[in-house]
Amino acid sequence: MFRSRFDIKSQPGFGFITLFTFFALYLPIGALVVYSFNDAESLSQWGGFSGRWFVAAWQNSAVQDAAIRSLIIALWAASLATVAALMAALATTRTAPYRGQTLKYAMINQPLMVPEIVTAVALLIVFSRIKVWTGYSGLGYLVLAHTAFCIPFAYLPIRARLESMDLTLERAAADLYASRWQTFRHVTLPLLRPAVIAGFMLAFVISLDDVVITEFVKSGGQDTLPTYMLGQLRRETTPEINAIATVFLALSTVLVVIFFFINRKKQ
Amino acid sequence: MTESRTTAAHGGAIGLHGIKKWFGNFQAVDNVTLDIRPNEFFTLLGPSGCGKTTLLRMIAGFEMPTEGQVLLDGSDISGLLPNQRPVNTVFQNYALFPHLTVAENIGFGLKMLGRPKAEITSVVNDMLKLVHLDGRGHNPVTQLSGGQQQRVALARALAPRPKVLLLDEPLSALDLKLRKSMQIELKRLQLETGITFVFVTHDQEEALTMSDRIAVMSAGTVRQVGSPWDIYDRPAERFVADFIGETNFLSADVVSVADNRARVRLSSGAEISASFPADVTPNGSVTVVVRPEHARAGAPTGTSALRGVVHDIVYLGTDTHVHVRLDDGTAFMVRQQNARSGHCGFSKGDTVGIDFSDDVAQILRD
C-alpha cells in the first residue's frame, strides 16, 4: 500500500511523460541512424537501404584526414587534461582547507561556466599573436585549447573519487614505510584508476565533439571531423555526414559501455 | 633474564616528555609525560576525547606535538615522518588496501623497505601462520570477515618487525565473542614477538585483561599509571575509581597514619585501615573507596563496619548485587558471588551489617 501510493510510477501522467521524454531524446537520433543507411542522395527522402555512404565516407580522403586529426587532438588533449586534472584534484582534496579554496574550484571549472564562444574568440586573439611571434602554426594550438576545456570534465570524476576515498589508507601506507611517491604509486593511483579512466574518456569524447573553439582556433587545412561536417553543410549536403555521425554515435556508445563496465567491476 | 634478551632483540622503549597538543583553541593533550618500557603491553585507557588517540598518532608520526618530545629508545623521533619511524599501526577500521591480496597487504611494508622478494615471501608465510590465515594469502582482502581482516591488519603491521606496535581500538568493530578471543590472541602475539605494544581503548575490561601497565587518561592528562591491579585495587583518585569497574565511595576522617597505612573513622563510627597513594599524606576528612566484591553483607552485629537497609537486590546469574542505603544516607553496593543456587538470604527492607577485611579500602587523592 505505502509503496504503491508514493511510488513515482503510480503518479498520474508518469507513463505519458516518460514516453514523451524518450521520444524527444531518441527519435532524432534514431532518424539519423536510419537515414545514414539511406540509398538516396537527399538528406531527408528515403530511397532504399544501403551502406554506400559509410563506404563513401571511409574512402573520402578529406574525411579520413579530419578523422585522424580529431583522434590525434583528442588523444593528446584528453591525456594532458587528465594529468592536469589529477594533479588539480590531489591539490584540492589532499590539503587542509584554506581560504580561497572555493575560488580555486571555480577557476578549475571555469570552462564549464564561461560561454564557449567567449573562450573561442579569446583564444583566437591570443593564438594569432603567438603565431605571428613564433611562426608555429601546427596542431599544438588545437591540442592546447582542447586540453583547457577538457580539464574540468576529467577533474570532476577524479575529485569525486578522491573525496570518497578513505584517507587512512594513505596514512597506513606512510606508516608502512612508503614515501609520498610510493604511497601515490602503490595506493592512491591504483584506487583512483577507474576515476582516471572515466575522466580520460569524458575528456576524449568532449574533445572529439568540439566545434566552436576548434572552428575559431584552427588554421587552414586543420579541419577536425565536426568542423569538416559543419563545412559540408554549407555546400551540397549528402547522407555521408549522416554516416559519419552514426559512426560517432557508435564510438561514444562503446566508450560509455566500457566506462559502465569498469565502474561495475569496481563495485 | 629472558626479558632482557627479548628486549634487546625487539621491543623499543617510548618516552613521551612534556607533550602538549593544541588543535586551534582546543587542547587535546596537556603536558603528558610517560615512559613505556621495552617489551611491555601498555594501554592508554580513557573515555572518548581524552587525548589517547592523539598521543598514539604522535608516536606514529601522524601528528606533531605542539610542545614536548617523543623518544624511541632514548633518541628524539619528534621530527621524523611516519615512514621514517620503526613503528607500525593497527588502525581502528583496519585500513587494508582493497586492491591488494592478503599476502600483498602483509608484504606491503617490507616491499616499501626494498627487501628482496624471497625474504618478503617467507616473512608473509610466517605471518599468515602466526595469525592463523595459512592458505588465504591469495584471497582479496575484501572477501574476508571482520575478524579475518583484523588479523590481516595485525600481520601487516607486525611483518616489518617494528620496535613498537600501536593499536588504535582495534577490537571495537568486532562482536563480543570474537573480541574476547582476539584479546587472548593479541596477548599471545605480544609475548611471542617480544614487540612493545601500545594499545588504545575506552574498554576497561580489555585494558585489565591484556595490559602489563595501564595509563588512565582524562581531558588530555594522565590520571594514573600502574599495573591492572594497581589501577583497579589502588585507584589514586575519584575519576580512576569511577571509570574502572563499580565502586563505593565513603567519607571518613583520618585518625592516624603509620607505615603506608592509615586508620580512618567512618561515619558509622567504626575504624578501619586503608592504604593511600604514595605521593599523599592523608589528613582531615577524606574519601575512601571499597569495591563491591570486597564487602560482605550479613546480619548486623555490634562490630559491623557499616549498617544499612537493603533497598534493592539485582540477580545477575554469577553474582547478586545487594544495594544498601547506609544509616548516613550513602548508597552502598555489595556484590555476592552466587556460590549456591537460590535466594541470596536478604529481602528488601532488611537491616544488614556490612564488613570488609582491613586491606581493601583505599584513600583517594582529593
XYZ file of C-alpha atoms in Angstrom:
633
model
C 0.000 0.000 0.000
C 2.515 2.509 1.230
C 4.909 1.748 -1.559
C 2.374 1.901 -4.363
C 0.804 5.142 -3.163
C 4.058 7.030 -3.062
C 5.859 5.236 -5.845
C 6.537 7.725 -8.611
C 5.390 5.174 -11.165
C 1.822 5.462 -9.913
C 1.661 9.269 -10.226
C -0.774 10.456 -12.931
C 0.895 11.217 -16.256
C 4.016 9.266 -15.451
C 3.683 6.965 -18.463
C 2.974 9.782 -20.882
C 5.845 11.979 -19.702
C 8.239 9.046 -19.835
C 7.253 8.172 -23.374
C 7.427 11.792 -24.478
C 10.907 12.211 -22.974
C 12.208 9.088 -24.621
C 10.815 10.147 -27.982
C 12.203 13.670 -27.687
C 15.627 12.301 -26.780
C 15.943 9.371 -29.090
C 13.675 9.954 -32.075
C 16.082 12.375 -33.808
C 19.000 10.066 -33.131
C 17.011 7.121 -34.440
C 16.154 9.074 -37.554
C 19.819 9.947 -38.043
C 20.864 6.326 -37.809
C 18.095 5.188 -40.170
C 18.910 7.883 -42.746
C 22.598 7.061 -42.671
C 21.558 3.843 -44.411
C 19.560 5.787 -46.998
C 20.440 4.973 -50.587
C 19.153 8.311 -51.921
C 21.251 11.436 -52.485
C 18.936 13.534 -50.362
C 19.217 14.005 -46.621
C 15.542 13.648 -45.977
C 13.988 11.480 -48.676
C 14.104 7.722 -48.269
C 15.469 5.835 -51.268
C 16.021 2.308 -50.005
C 18.548 0.633 -47.737
C 22.253 0.938 -48.478
C 25.577 1.117 -46.689
C 27.130 3.086 -49.507
C 27.516 6.330 -47.579
C 29.631 4.569 -44.998
C 31.862 3.309 -47.794
C 31.915 6.737 -49.405
C 32.841 8.400 -46.102
C 35.501 5.789 -45.428
C 37.045 6.367 -48.857
C 36.813 10.151 -48.749
C 40.349 11.334 -48.108
C 39.122 14.592 -46.561
C 37.075 12.611 -44.029
C 39.989 10.299 -43.315
C 42.241 13.257 -42.851
C 39.825 15.034 -40.482
C 39.106 11.857 -38.525
C 42.786 11.162 -37.925
C 43.332 14.767 -36.899
C 40.371 14.579 -34.496
C 41.752 11.423 -32.903
C 45.264 12.849 -32.546
C 43.951 16.022 -30.924
C 41.545 14.130 -28.678
C 44.219 11.683 -27.510
C 46.693 14.435 -26.711
C 44.142 16.755 -25.150
C 42.489 14.035 -23.063
C 45.863 12.767 -21.828
C 47.184 16.206 -20.905
C 43.850 17.201 -19.367
C 43.727 14.010 -17.285
C 47.232 14.554 -15.917
C 46.444 18.186 -15.111
C 43.078 17.234 -13.592
C 44.682 14.523 -11.472
C 47.200 16.980 -10.089
C 44.495 19.579 -9.510
C 42.275 17.043 -7.769
C 45.105 15.937 -5.468
C 45.937 19.537 -4.680
C 42.334 20.412 -3.847
C 41.479 17.330 -1.748
C 44.723 16.319 -0.042
C 45.399 19.621 1.671
C 43.897 21.150 4.774
C 41.025 23.544 3.973
C 42.291 27.020 3.273
C 40.949 30.429 2.310
C 40.226 30.752 -1.360
C 39.616 27.050 -1.905
C 36.188 27.669 -3.411
C 37.685 30.227 -5.736
C 40.168 27.612 -6.860
C 37.383 25.134 -7.628
C 35.648 27.826 -9.628
C 38.801 28.582 -11.591
C 39.428 24.943 -12.417
C 35.836 24.579 -13.576
C 35.840 27.914 -15.380
C 35.483 26.356 -18.868
C 32.129 24.920 -17.755
C 30.848 28.371 -16.864
C 32.305 30.773 -19.414
C 30.373 30.626 -22.704
C 32.395 28.648 -25.215
C 32.194 31.390 -27.813
C 33.939 33.783 -25.426
C 36.807 31.350 -24.893
C 36.932 30.766 -28.640
C 37.306 34.433 -29.500
C 39.801 34.961 -26.693
C 41.943 32.068 -27.882
C 41.736 33.294 -31.467
C 43.198 36.643 -30.433
C 45.945 35.189 -28.242
C 46.947 32.413 -30.607
C 47.072 34.667 -33.664
C 49.542 36.881 -31.782
C 51.630 33.872 -30.799
C 51.539 32.569 -34.364
C 52.999 35.828 -35.574
C 55.730 35.809 -32.945
C 56.757 32.175 -33.223
C 55.833 31.309 -36.763
C 54.495 27.984 -35.481
C 51.082 27.065 -36.837
C 50.761 23.324 -36.155
C 48.209 21.273 -34.220
C 49.682 22.449 -30.894
C 47.196 25.302 -30.613
C 44.237 22.993 -31.014
C 45.698 20.496 -28.542
C 46.268 23.288 -26.024
C 42.785 24.743 -26.467
C 41.135 21.328 -26.190
C 43.211 20.463 -23.124
C 41.989 23.609 -21.417
C 38.286 22.937 -21.843
C 38.680 19.191 -21.163
C 40.254 19.685 -17.720
C 37.011 20.173 -15.755
C 35.483 17.067 -17.310
C 38.460 14.956 -16.277
C 38.661 16.753 -12.906
C 35.140 16.126 -11.662
C 35.139 12.290 -11.515
C 38.687 12.174 -10.122
C 37.893 14.657 -7.397
C 34.672 12.838 -6.507
C 36.607 9.592 -6.092
C 39.355 11.226 -4.048
C 36.819 12.799 -1.725
C 35.116 9.492 -1.026
C 38.415 7.653 -0.578
C 39.427 6.680 2.936
C 42.343 8.891 3.971
C 43.571 6.288 6.455
C 44.665 4.118 3.514
C 47.289 6.686 2.588
C 48.172 7.061 6.243
C 48.545 3.283 6.525
C 50.905 3.288 3.546
C 53.026 6.007 5.126
C 53.018 4.042 8.373
C 54.329 1.048 6.411
C 57.416 2.933 5.206
C 56.045 4.205 1.886
C 57.420 7.582 0.804
C 54.968 10.105 -0.617
C 55.697 8.967 -4.152
C 55.400 5.273 -3.214
C 52.102 5.975 -1.473
C 50.790 7.662 -4.608
C 52.175 4.964 -6.902
C 51.078 1.897 -4.885
C 47.907 3.047 -3.113
C 46.345 6.295 -4.330
C 46.752 5.790 -8.071
C 45.545 2.156 -8.224
C 42.458 3.117 -6.216
C 41.871 6.122 -8.476
C 42.249 4.156 -11.701
C 38.511 3.853 -12.509
C 38.024 7.586 -11.969
C 41.102 8.432 -14.026
C 39.859 6.263 -16.905
C 36.394 7.789 -16.615
C 37.861 11.285 -16.634
C 40.032 10.466 -19.634
C 37.128 9.057 -21.624
C 34.893 12.001 -20.811
C 37.618 14.401 -21.890
C 38.229 12.349 -25.023
C 34.572 12.491 -26.081
C 34.299 16.192 -25.275
C 37.377 16.946 -27.379
C 36.194 14.775 -30.261
C 32.872 16.591 -30.273
C 34.029 20.206 -30.109
C 33.043 22.606 -32.888
C 33.024 26.177 -31.636
C 36.515 26.544 -30.207
C 38.072 24.374 -32.917
C 36.441 26.459 -35.633
C 37.989 29.630 -34.228
C 41.424 28.263 -33.375
C 42.216 26.018 -36.351
C 44.453 27.193 -39.149
C 43.665 26.445 -42.783
C 43.621 22.730 -43.538
C 43.218 21.773 -39.899
C 39.634 20.532 -40.048
C 38.549 18.060 -37.409
C 35.646 15.756 -38.127
C 32.991 18.033 -36.596
C 34.279 21.179 -38.354
C 34.569 19.252 -41.614
C 30.930 18.194 -41.254
C 29.909 21.761 -40.497
C 31.789 22.875 -43.618
C 29.971 20.261 -45.687
C 26.603 21.673 -44.574
C 27.428 24.952 -46.291
C 27.868 23.196 -49.592
C 25.654 20.486 -51.018
C 24.983 18.008 -48.276
C 24.994 14.266 -48.778
C 23.944 11.463 -46.396
C 27.684 10.949 -45.968
C 27.561 13.202 -42.898
C 24.732 11.054 -41.525
C 27.043 8.078 -41.839
C 29.890 9.891 -40.096
C 27.569 10.991 -37.300
C 26.368 7.416 -36.889
C 29.951 6.210 -36.542
C 30.485 8.943 -33.929
C 27.426 7.744 -32.077
C 28.653 4.156 -32.164
C 32.062 5.204 -30.882
C 30.704 7.184 -27.945
C 28.243 4.400 -27.111
C 31.137 1.946 -26.964
C 33.031 4.312 -24.656
C 30.044 4.728 -22.347
C 29.566 0.951 -22.197
C 33.251 0.384 -21.395
C 33.020 3.053 -18.721
C 29.936 1.394 -17.255
C 31.619 -1.993 -17.027
C 34.777 -0.572 -15.473
C 32.692 1.088 -12.778
C 30.608 -2.006 -12.165
C 33.669 -4.208 -11.786
C 34.879 -1.802 -9.139
C 31.794 -2.339 -7.011
C 66.850 -12.742 32.210
C 64.699 -13.831 29.318
C 63.081 -10.447 29.356
C 66.283 -8.533 28.816
C 67.249 -10.824 25.936
C 63.981 -10.417 24.021
C 64.047 -6.727 24.807
C 67.362 -6.292 23.113
C 66.033 -8.197 20.121
C 62.731 -6.396 19.506
C 60.824 -4.155 21.820
C 61.535 -0.449 21.813
C 61.044 1.995 24.660
C 58.850 5.013 24.059
C 59.340 8.195 26.009
C 56.767 10.957 25.923
C 58.211 14.033 27.568
C 56.098 17.077 28.371
C 53.757 16.517 25.420
C 51.232 19.241 24.691
C 48.972 19.310 21.663
C 46.650 22.079 20.604
C 44.133 21.869 17.764
C 43.277 25.520 17.267
C 41.817 26.606 20.596
C 41.285 23.067 21.834
C 43.972 21.446 23.946
C 43.863 17.720 23.228
C 46.902 16.771 25.287
C 48.035 18.680 28.355
C 51.583 18.095 29.489
C 51.791 14.315 29.328
C 54.958 12.556 30.427
C 55.026 8.780 30.115
C 57.708 6.144 29.870
C 56.694 2.989 28.083
C 59.125 0.162 28.774
C 60.587 -2.131 26.149
C 58.615 -5.300 25.548
C 55.575 -4.325 27.568
C 51.894 -4.324 26.753
C 50.986 -0.750 27.583
C 47.422 0.550 27.411
C 46.145 4.101 27.130
C 42.684 3.921 28.669
C 40.102 6.664 28.851
C 36.760 7.949 27.599
C 36.498 9.287 24.061
C 38.081 12.703 23.637
C 40.588 12.178 26.450
C 43.559 12.508 24.084
C 44.638 8.857 23.980
C 44.359 8.512 20.203
C 46.139 11.829 19.705
C 49.041 10.506 21.795
C 49.138 7.333 19.701
C 49.152 9.335 16.473
C 52.041 11.402 17.759
C 54.045 8.216 18.371
C 53.161 7.062 14.837
C 54.076 10.452 13.391
C 50.655 11.449 12.014
C 50.520 14.378 14.422
C 53.309 16.593 15.660
C 53.270 17.618 19.323
C 52.847 21.369 19.828
C 55.351 21.056 22.650
C 57.427 18.214 24.028
C 59.384 15.285 22.697
C 58.686 11.766 21.511
C 61.637 9.451 22.186
C 62.280 5.989 20.828
C 64.978 4.097 22.730
C 66.220 7.412 24.014
C 66.546 9.263 20.713
C 64.198 12.045 19.679
C 61.928 10.988 16.790
C 59.591 14.006 17.019
C 60.774 15.365 13.675
C 60.588 12.114 11.692
C 57.866 11.344 9.143
C 55.669 8.271 9.746
C 57.571 6.272 7.104
C 60.860 7.015 8.864
C 59.771 5.564 12.215
C 60.237 1.855 13.035
C 56.735 1.866 14.449
C 53.622 0.351 12.853
C 49.934 0.897 13.494
C 46.854 -1.319 13.526
C 44.065 1.065 12.567
C 40.609 1.107 14.080
C 38.954 0.407 10.723
C 41.912 -1.802 9.691
C 42.667 0.361 6.590
C 43.556 -2.678 4.483
C 44.424 -1.898 0.868
C 41.310 -3.075 -1.001
C 43.110 -3.514 -4.334
C 45.704 -5.926 -2.922
C 45.504 -9.555 -1.816
C 46.012 -10.723 1.752
C 49.659 -11.574 1.051
C 50.308 -8.280 -0.760
C 48.820 -6.374 2.164
C 51.022 -8.194 4.657
C 54.125 -7.771 2.493
C 53.491 -4.077 1.778
C 55.816 -2.683 4.447
C 58.716 -4.949 3.514
C 58.220 -4.138 -0.163
C 58.388 -0.421 0.569
C 61.582 -1.055 2.527
C 63.025 -2.642 -0.619
C 63.548 -6.106 0.872
C 64.276 -8.971 -1.532
C 61.273 -10.904 -2.865
C 62.322 -14.210 -1.291
C 62.507 -12.624 2.144
C 59.109 -10.979 1.723
C 57.533 -14.291 0.696
C 58.949 -16.147 3.670
C 58.002 -13.439 6.188
C 54.492 -13.243 4.724
C 54.122 -17.021 5.093
C 55.311 -16.864 8.694
C 52.860 -14.060 9.397
C 49.963 -15.952 7.794
C 50.715 -18.859 10.147
C 51.098 -16.561 13.139
C 47.598 -15.156 12.650
C 46.047 -18.469 11.524
C 45.374 -17.460 7.943
C 47.544 -20.085 6.219
C 46.478 -20.662 2.634
C 44.488 -17.397 2.484
C 47.361 -15.391 1.002
C 45.849 -15.105 -2.461
C 42.389 -14.040 -1.317
C 41.309 -10.458 -1.907
C 41.009 -8.769 1.480
C 37.511 -7.582 0.641
C 36.260 -11.176 0.827
C 37.359 -11.713 4.432
C 35.181 -11.485 7.526
C 35.731 -8.701 10.063
C 37.771 -10.945 12.352
C 39.962 -12.137 9.490
C 40.514 -8.575 8.266
C 41.546 -7.689 11.779
C 44.159 -10.458 11.732
C 45.463 -9.339 8.338
C 45.824 -5.814 9.726
C 47.805 -7.232 12.649
C 50.013 -9.348 10.408
C 50.621 -6.401 8.082
C 51.755 -4.225 10.986
C 53.919 -6.971 12.514
C 55.591 -8.135 9.288
C 58.256 -5.385 9.131
C 59.217 -6.231 12.752
C 58.563 -2.782 14.188
C 60.095 -1.840 17.516
C 56.698 -0.709 18.714
C 53.233 -1.744 17.571
C 50.464 0.814 18.001
C 46.883 -0.428 18.236
C 44.060 2.103 17.900
C 40.922 0.496 19.387
C 41.396 -2.442 17.025
C 38.753 -4.641 18.619
C 35.896 -2.162 18.773
C 34.331 -3.300 15.485
C 34.188 -6.970 16.487
C 31.346 -8.725 18.267
C 31.754 -9.725 21.901
C 32.826 -13.334 21.403
C 35.379 -12.507 18.732
C 36.626 -9.638 20.844
C 37.312 -11.967 23.766
C 39.266 -14.419 21.654
C 41.196 -11.593 19.970
C 42.191 -10.276 23.410
C 43.883 -13.581 24.170
C 45.318 -13.659 20.657
C 46.819 -10.174 20.997
C 48.426 -11.015 24.309
C 49.903 -14.194 22.787
C 51.270 -12.266 19.778
C 52.843 -9.713 22.061
C 54.582 -12.396 24.119
C 55.677 -14.352 21.038
C 57.068 -11.402 19.105
C 58.509 -9.501 22.067
C 57.434 -6.240 20.412
C 56.304 -3.357 22.623
C 52.532 -2.936 22.208
C 50.844 0.406 22.832
C 47.122 -0.194 22.914
C 44.409 2.456 22.924
C 40.948 1.630 24.241
C 37.994 3.010 26.136
C 37.072 -0.501 27.305
C 38.292 -1.062 30.868
C 37.847 -4.808 30.680
C 40.075 -5.020 27.584
C 42.670 -2.950 29.364
C 42.619 -5.055 32.530
C 42.757 -8.338 30.596
C 45.758 -7.653 28.365
C 47.926 -4.938 29.809
C 51.164 -5.078 31.744
C 50.572 -1.444 32.639
C 47.740 0.982 32.067
C 47.692 4.768 31.855
C 44.240 6.109 32.686
C 43.596 9.370 30.859
C 41.025 12.114 31.198
C 40.736 15.504 29.458
C 44.208 15.369 27.926
C 46.022 14.374 31.088
C 47.278 11.101 32.557
C 45.490 10.461 35.861
C 47.265 7.296 36.960
C 49.785 4.807 35.619
C 50.102 1.299 37.019
C 49.502 -2.405 36.680
C 45.893 -3.553 36.221
C 45.955 -4.486 39.892
C 47.142 -1.000 40.914
C 44.546 0.683 38.783
C 41.684 -1.467 39.969
C 42.515 -2.034 43.618
C 44.523 1.088 44.377
C 42.873 3.882 42.374
C 44.532 7.171 43.224
C 41.581 9.420 42.558
C 37.866 9.537 42.057
C 37.973 9.609 38.249
C 40.036 6.427 38.067
C 37.984 4.619 40.717
C 34.776 5.616 38.966
C 35.924 4.871 35.412
C 37.199 1.367 36.161
C 34.595 -1.031 37.486
C 31.970 -0.268 40.067
C 32.857 1.118 43.432
C 31.583 2.549 46.713
C 32.649 5.967 47.928
C 32.613 6.599 51.694
C 33.541 9.746 53.551
C 35.868 9.251 56.509
C 38.171 11.083 58.894
C 41.846 10.239 59.240
C 42.733 9.152 62.770
C 46.380 8.202 62.383
C 48.967 7.353 59.732
C 51.750 4.793 60.102
C 53.813 2.655 57.715
C 51.882 3.403 54.492
C 48.578 2.598 56.229
C 46.071 4.971 57.695
C 43.386 4.432 60.353
C 40.204 6.187 59.322
C 36.899 6.599 61.122
C 33.789 6.017 59.005
C 30.542 7.919 59.550
C 29.215 4.893 61.432
C 31.945 5.397 63.991
C 33.794 2.220 63.023
C 37.543 2.484 62.411
C 39.160 0.688 59.513
C 42.618 0.559 57.987
C 43.141 1.971 54.487
C 46.012 2.381 52.042
C 46.697 5.627 50.179
C 48.617 6.907 47.113
C 52.382 7.152 47.708
C 52.534 10.892 46.987
C 49.856 11.797 49.528
C 49.896 12.228 53.308
C 46.242 11.854 54.274
C 44.751 14.052 56.964
C 41.395 15.523 57.876
C 38.354 14.306 56.009
C 38.986 12.025 53.039
C 37.105 9.810 50.596
C 37.635 6.067 50.875
C 36.708 3.532 48.199
C 35.730 -0.106 48.684
C 34.973 -2.394 45.704
C 31.549 -4.098 45.960
C 33.066 -7.602 45.785
C 35.334 -6.818 48.738
C 32.418 -6.196 51.069
C 30.196 -8.747 52.826
C 26.644 -8.213 53.986
C 25.183 -10.146 56.879
C 23.063 -9.886 59.968
C 24.077 -6.691 61.809
C 26.387 -7.198 64.770
C 27.950 -4.771 67.202
C 31.244 -4.925 65.289
C 29.869 -4.325 61.778
C 31.790 -1.567 59.989
C 28.619 -0.198 58.395
C 24.879 -0.622 58.859
C 22.041 -0.004 56.461
C 18.761 -1.100 54.926
C 18.522 -3.218 51.748
C 16.570 -1.285 49.120
C 17.234 -3.358 46.009
C 18.517 -6.809 45.055
C 19.675 -7.456 41.483
C 20.297 -11.038 40.403
C 22.969 -11.311 37.644
C 23.498 -15.053 37.303
C 27.039 -15.345 38.597
C 26.576 -12.573 41.163
C 23.907 -10.806 43.113
C 24.121 -7.060 43.731
C 22.726 -6.018 47.095
C 22.037 -2.264 47.157
C 22.061 -0.863 50.671
C 21.133 2.602 51.962
C 23.555 3.257 54.831
C 22.413 4.888 58.068
C 24.004 8.200 56.994
C 22.138 8.070 53.672
C 25.035 6.977 51.448
C 24.356 4.337 48.802
C 26.499 1.213 49.115
C 26.604 -1.886 46.941
C 27.734 -5.371 47.922
C 28.470 -7.960 45.261
C 27.968 -11.531 46.380
C 29.026 -14.484 44.341
C 26.190 -16.938 43.897
C 28.059 -19.969 45.191
C 24.846 -21.862 45.912
C 21.680 -21.760 43.921
C 18.674 -19.968 45.330
C 17.977 -16.833 47.252
C 20.770 -14.563 48.487
C 19.436 -14.518 52.016
C 18.105 -10.950 52.142
C 14.888 -9.240 51.269
C 14.153 -5.594 50.591
C 13.791 -3.687 53.816
C 16.121 -5.927 55.833
C 18.617 -4.212 58.061
C 22.131 -5.532 57.355
C 25.642 -5.089 58.642
C 28.495 -4.662 56.184
C 32.036 -5.826 56.809
C 35.248 -5.908 54.832
C 38.772 -7.021 55.543
C 41.373 -4.497 56.566
C 43.394 -4.269 53.344
C 40.638 -3.479 50.795
C 39.935 0.184 51.484
C 41.809 2.889 49.593
C 42.005 6.610 50.325
C 41.666 8.857 47.246
C 43.734 11.891 46.444
C 41.497 14.977 46.759
